[in-house]
XYZ file of C-alpha atoms in Angstrom:
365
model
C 90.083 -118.843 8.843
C 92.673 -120.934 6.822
C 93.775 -124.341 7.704
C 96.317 -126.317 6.198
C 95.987 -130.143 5.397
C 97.075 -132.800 3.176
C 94.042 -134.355 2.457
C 90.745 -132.429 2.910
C 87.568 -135.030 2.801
C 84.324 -133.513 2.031
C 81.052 -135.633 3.477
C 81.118 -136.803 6.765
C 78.935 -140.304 5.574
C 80.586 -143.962 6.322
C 82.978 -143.642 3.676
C 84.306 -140.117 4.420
C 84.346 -141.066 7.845
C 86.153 -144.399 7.386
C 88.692 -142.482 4.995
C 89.710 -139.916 7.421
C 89.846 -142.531 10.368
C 92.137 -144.060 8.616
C 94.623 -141.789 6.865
C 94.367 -140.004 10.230
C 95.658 -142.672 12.498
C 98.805 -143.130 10.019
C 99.918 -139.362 10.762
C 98.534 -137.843 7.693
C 96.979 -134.416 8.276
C 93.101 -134.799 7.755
C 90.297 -132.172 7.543
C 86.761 -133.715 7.418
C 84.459 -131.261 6.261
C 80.110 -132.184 6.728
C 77.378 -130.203 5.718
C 75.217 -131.400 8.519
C 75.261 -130.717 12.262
C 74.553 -134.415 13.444
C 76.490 -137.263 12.238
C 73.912 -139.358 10.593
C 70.632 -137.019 10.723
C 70.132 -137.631 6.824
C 69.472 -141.367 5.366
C 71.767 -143.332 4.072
C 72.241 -147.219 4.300
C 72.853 -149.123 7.038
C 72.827 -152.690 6.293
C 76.606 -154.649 6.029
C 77.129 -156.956 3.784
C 80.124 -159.684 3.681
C 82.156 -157.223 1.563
C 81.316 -154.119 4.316
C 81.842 -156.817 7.205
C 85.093 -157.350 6.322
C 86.249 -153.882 6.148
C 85.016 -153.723 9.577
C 86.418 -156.382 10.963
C 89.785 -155.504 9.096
C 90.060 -152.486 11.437
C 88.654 -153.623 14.543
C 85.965 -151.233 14.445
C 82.743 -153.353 16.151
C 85.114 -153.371 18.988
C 83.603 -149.863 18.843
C 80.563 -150.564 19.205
C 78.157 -151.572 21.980
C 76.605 -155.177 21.132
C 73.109 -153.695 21.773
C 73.819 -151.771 18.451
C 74.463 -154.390 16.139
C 71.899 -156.820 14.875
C 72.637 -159.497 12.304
C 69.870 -160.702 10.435
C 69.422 -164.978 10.014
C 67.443 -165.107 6.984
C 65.485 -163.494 4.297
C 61.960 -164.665 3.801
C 60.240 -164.326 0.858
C 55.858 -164.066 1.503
C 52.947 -163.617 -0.680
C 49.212 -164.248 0.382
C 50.330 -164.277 4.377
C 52.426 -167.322 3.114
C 56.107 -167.889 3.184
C 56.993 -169.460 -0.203
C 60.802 -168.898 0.017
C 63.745 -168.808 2.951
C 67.613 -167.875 2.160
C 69.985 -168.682 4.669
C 73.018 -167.775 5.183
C 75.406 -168.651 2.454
C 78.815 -166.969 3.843
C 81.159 -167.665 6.789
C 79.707 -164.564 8.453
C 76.718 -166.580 9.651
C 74.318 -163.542 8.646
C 72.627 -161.982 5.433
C 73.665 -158.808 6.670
C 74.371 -156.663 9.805
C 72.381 -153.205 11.043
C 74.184 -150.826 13.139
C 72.572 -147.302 13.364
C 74.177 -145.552 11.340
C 74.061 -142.518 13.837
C 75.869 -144.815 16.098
C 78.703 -146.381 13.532
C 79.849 -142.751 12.374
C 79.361 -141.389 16.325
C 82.380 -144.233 17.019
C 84.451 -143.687 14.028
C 84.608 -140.082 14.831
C 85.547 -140.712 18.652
C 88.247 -142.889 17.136
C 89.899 -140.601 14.562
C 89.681 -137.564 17.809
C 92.227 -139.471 19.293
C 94.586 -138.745 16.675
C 96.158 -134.984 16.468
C 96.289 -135.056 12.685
C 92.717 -135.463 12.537
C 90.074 -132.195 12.111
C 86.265 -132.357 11.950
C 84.697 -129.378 10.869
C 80.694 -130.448 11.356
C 77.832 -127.854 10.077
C 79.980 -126.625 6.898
C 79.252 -126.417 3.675
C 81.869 -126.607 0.650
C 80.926 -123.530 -1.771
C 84.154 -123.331 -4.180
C 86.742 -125.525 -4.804
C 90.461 -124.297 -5.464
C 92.750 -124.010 -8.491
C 91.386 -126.115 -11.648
C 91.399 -129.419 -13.312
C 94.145 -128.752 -15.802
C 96.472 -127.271 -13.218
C 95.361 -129.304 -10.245
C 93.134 -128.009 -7.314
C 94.840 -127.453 -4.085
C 91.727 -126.609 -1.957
C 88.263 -125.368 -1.085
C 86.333 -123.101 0.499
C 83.466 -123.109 2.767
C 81.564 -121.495 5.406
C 80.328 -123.148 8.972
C 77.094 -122.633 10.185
C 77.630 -119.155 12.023
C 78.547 -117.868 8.150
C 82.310 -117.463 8.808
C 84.364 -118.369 5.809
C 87.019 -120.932 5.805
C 90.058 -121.699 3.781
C 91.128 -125.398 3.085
C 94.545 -125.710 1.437
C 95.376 -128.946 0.665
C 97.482 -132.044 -1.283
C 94.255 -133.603 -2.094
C 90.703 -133.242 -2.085
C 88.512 -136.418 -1.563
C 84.488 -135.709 -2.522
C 82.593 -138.096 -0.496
C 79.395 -136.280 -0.405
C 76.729 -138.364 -1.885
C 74.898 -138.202 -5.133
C 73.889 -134.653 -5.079
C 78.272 -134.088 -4.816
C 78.797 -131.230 -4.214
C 82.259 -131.475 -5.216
C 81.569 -133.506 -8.592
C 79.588 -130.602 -9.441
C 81.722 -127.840 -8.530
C 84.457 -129.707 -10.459
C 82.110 -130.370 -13.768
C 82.736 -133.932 -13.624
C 79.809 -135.436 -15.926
C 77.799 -138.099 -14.810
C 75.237 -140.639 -16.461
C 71.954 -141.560 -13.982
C 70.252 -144.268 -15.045
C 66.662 -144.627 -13.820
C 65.200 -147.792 -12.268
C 61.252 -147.221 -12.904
C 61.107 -147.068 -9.656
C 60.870 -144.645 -6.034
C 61.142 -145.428 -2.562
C 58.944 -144.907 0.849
C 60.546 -145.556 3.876
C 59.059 -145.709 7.275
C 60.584 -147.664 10.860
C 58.296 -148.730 13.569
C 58.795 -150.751 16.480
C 59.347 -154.553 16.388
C 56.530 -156.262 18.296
C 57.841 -158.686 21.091
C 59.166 -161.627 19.990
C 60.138 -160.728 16.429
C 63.090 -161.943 14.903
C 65.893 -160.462 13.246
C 64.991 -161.615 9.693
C 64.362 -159.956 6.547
C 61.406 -159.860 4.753
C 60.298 -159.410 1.052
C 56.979 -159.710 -0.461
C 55.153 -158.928 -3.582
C 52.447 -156.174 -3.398
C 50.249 -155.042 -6.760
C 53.526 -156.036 -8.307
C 55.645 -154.346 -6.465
C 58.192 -155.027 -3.736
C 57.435 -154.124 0.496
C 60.550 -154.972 2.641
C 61.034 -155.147 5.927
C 64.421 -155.028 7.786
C 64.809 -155.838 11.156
C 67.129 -153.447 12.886
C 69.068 -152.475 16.164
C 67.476 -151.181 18.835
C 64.126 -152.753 18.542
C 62.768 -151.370 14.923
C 62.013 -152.722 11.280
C 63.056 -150.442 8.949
C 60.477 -150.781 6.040
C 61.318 -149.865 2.283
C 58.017 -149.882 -0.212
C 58.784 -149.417 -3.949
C 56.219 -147.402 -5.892
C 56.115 -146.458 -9.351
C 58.570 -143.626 -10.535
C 57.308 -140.479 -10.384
C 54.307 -141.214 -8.078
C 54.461 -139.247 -5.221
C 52.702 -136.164 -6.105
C 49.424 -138.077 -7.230
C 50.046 -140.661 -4.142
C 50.109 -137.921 -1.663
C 46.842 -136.483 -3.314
C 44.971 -139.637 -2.262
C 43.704 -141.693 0.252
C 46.509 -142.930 2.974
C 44.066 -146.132 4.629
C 43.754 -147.970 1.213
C 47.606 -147.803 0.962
C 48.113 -148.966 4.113
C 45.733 -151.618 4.383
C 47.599 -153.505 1.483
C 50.593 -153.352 4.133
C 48.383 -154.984 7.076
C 46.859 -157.164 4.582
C 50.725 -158.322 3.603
C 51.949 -158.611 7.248
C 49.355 -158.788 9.065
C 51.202 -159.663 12.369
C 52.414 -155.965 11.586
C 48.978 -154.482 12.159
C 48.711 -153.183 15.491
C 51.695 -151.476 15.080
C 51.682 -150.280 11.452
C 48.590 -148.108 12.538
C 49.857 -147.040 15.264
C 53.101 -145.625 14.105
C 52.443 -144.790 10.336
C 49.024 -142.725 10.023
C 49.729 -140.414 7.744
C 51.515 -139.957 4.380
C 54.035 -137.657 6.367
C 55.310 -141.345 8.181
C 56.882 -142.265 5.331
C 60.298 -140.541 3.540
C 59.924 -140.331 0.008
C 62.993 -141.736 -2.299
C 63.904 -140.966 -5.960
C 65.465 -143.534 -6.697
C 68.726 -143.855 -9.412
C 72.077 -144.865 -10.382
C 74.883 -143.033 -11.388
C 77.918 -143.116 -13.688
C 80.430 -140.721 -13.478
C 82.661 -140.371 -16.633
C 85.518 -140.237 -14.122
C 86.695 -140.399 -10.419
C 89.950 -138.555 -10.602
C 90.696 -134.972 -11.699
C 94.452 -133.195 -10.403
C 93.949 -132.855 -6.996
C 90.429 -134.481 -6.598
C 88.951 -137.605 -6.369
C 85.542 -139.193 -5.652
C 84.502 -142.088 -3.589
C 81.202 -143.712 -2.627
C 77.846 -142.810 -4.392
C 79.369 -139.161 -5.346
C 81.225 -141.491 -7.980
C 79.115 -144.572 -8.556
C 75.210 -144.126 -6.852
C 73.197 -147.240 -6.083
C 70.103 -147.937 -5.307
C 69.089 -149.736 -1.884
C 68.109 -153.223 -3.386
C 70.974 -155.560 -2.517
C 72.639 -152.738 0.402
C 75.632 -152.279 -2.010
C 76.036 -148.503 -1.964
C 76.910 -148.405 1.538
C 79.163 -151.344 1.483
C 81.024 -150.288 -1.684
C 81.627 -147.116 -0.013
C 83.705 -148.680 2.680
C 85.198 -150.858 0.274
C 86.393 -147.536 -1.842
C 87.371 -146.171 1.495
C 89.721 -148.703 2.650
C 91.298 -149.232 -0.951
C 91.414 -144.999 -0.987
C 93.425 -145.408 2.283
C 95.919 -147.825 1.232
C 96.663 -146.398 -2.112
C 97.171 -142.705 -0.413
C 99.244 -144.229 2.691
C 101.422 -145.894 -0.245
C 101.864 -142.913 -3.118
C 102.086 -140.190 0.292
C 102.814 -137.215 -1.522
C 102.519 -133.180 -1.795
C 101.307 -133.456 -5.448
C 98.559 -136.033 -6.526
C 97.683 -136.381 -10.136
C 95.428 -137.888 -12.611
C 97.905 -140.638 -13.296
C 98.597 -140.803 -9.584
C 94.808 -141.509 -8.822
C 93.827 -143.168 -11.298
C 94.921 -146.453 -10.415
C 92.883 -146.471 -7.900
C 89.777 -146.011 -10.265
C 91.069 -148.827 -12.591
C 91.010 -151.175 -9.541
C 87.180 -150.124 -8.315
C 85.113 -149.492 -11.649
C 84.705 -153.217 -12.942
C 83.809 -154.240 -10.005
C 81.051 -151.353 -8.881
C 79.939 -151.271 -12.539
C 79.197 -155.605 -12.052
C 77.323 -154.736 -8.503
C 74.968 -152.110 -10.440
C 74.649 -154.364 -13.291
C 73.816 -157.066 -10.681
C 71.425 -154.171 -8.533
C 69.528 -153.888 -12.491
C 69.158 -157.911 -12.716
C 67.860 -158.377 -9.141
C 65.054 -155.689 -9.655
C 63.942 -157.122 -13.050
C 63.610 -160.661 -11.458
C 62.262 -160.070 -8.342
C 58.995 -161.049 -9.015
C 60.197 -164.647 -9.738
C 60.791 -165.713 -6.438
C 56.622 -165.879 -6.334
C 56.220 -167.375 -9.760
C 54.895 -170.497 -8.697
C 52.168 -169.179 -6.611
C 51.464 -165.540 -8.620
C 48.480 -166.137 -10.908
């Protein structure tokens, strides 16, 4: 199969999604190529900030959206010792510290959206496995092959990687990166909010290091435990009720359902956690957006919200240059305009982690 395009976005994830949306509902010929089946079956973030709200809300899109999946959380409390030592309100005209929508559910209605247009093409269950042309002469494609193995040709004006950071694309076009580790990893769980639970955020301090709990959509806190880097072979090798029971003895309004829903190591999804650098977003031909450029970590729910912002920015810039040929001088404006302020939200991700633990200082012997 070959198939013709002007811009051919690889990763189907909010910012992919968002991209094509967009670019397709100005007439420009869009190909969105996923490697998964299911829009949203791996993790990503979830959580909207003020920047991601206002992309949003720029394009109407939570008129997408059913109310019943969209929660914005009032406040994020700060416990230690069953206690709450520390409450944030809200400090923008949003009236939140950040918005849930499933993200199952947000990329579900951006893709109904961009169906409407005719220059818009989903190709779901397809993975990229060479890239056309080169860097010094400019690529002007891919190729890739669906899930029943049947090859596929993309020619195309552009190629935007959007896939993550594992990119494919970055790596197919050698474009170094730098990760920087954090000294820490990630378990994530979701249970079921007990009745009457509000949509807050929570953060405490456990053996020093930090257990959050998000409240969610549909009924469910979404719960993010850092553990050391590098644990989780030797933390699956021993006991799971010790573990847990500094969870129940953190929360324990969480108890009954904490046991009831997490009983096993195999409850939680395990995390490496890291940031990423790369050397450069823009080859001829290519660019990259979202963490397949710049990874963050969860603390702060940048990465996600970033992502749109490179999205929308990505959009505008393309919709304005609208050409057959793009270059690195074409691009790269683009990349001038988003670095400083992505490298200041990881520098800010780095600060937050090292100074979490002050929030309890007065009450932390």
């Amino acid at each position: 199969m070959i198939l013709e395009c002007e811009v051919c976005v690889v990763g189907g994830g909010p910012a992919g999604t968002l991209l094509s949306c967009l670019l397709a509902e100005q007439g420009v010929s869009t190909i969105l190529v996923e490697r998964q089946s299911v829009p949203g079956k791996a993790f990503r973030g979830e959580i909207l900030n003020d920047e991601g709200q206002e992309v949003i809300q720029k394009h109407k899109l939570l008129e997408q959206i059913h109310k019943d999946h969209i929660l914005a959380s009032t406040r994020i409390e700060y416990w230690q010792h069953q206690q709450l030592v520390k409450t944030v309100e809200p400090a923008s005209n949003h009236g939140n510290v950040g918005v849930h929508i499933p993200q199952p559910r947000f990329l579900k209605a951006l893709l109904k959206q961009a169906s409407t247009y005719e220059s818009f093409r989903y190709l779901a269950g397809t993975t990229v496995t060479a890239l056309e042309g080169n860097s010094t002469q400019g690529y002007t494609g891919l190729t890739a092959r669906d899930k029943d193995g049947r090859e596929i040709t993309i020619h195309s004006s552009l190629i935007v990687g959007a896939d993550g950071r594992y990119s494919t694309v970055r790596k197919l076009a050698q474009m170094p990166v730098t990760n920087i580790r954090h000294g820490y990893d990630l378990l994530w769980a979701k249970i079921t909010a007990p009745a009457g639970w509000e949509p807050i955020t929570r953060l405490a301090l456990v053996n020093g290091g930090q257990l959050a709990l998000f409240s969610q959509a549909e009924g469910y806190i979404q719960i993010g435990w850092n553990v050391e880097e590098g644990s989780f072979p030797t933390l699956f090798k021993q006991s799971f009720a010790p573990f847990i029971h500094q969870f129940t003895d953190a929360f324990p309004d969480l108890k009954h359902s904490v046991l009831d829903q997490i009983r096993s190591w195999k409850d939680f999804v395990p995390l490496d956690i890291f940031s990423s650098r790369s050397e450069t977003w823009v080859q001829n031909g290519l660019i990259l957006i979202g963490d397949a450029a710049h990874t963050m970590t969860p603390t702060g729910a940048f990465g996600l919200n970033a992502a749109l912002k490179d999205a929308d920015m990505l959009a505008s810039e393309l919709l304005r240059l609208r050409q057959q040929v793009y270059t690195v001088e074409d691009l790269k404006s683009f990349e001038d305009g988003r670095r400083q302020a992505v490298t200041e939200l990881q520098e800010r991700q780095l600060i937050m982690e090292s100074t979490f633990h002050e929030h309890f200082l007065h009450i932390v012997t």
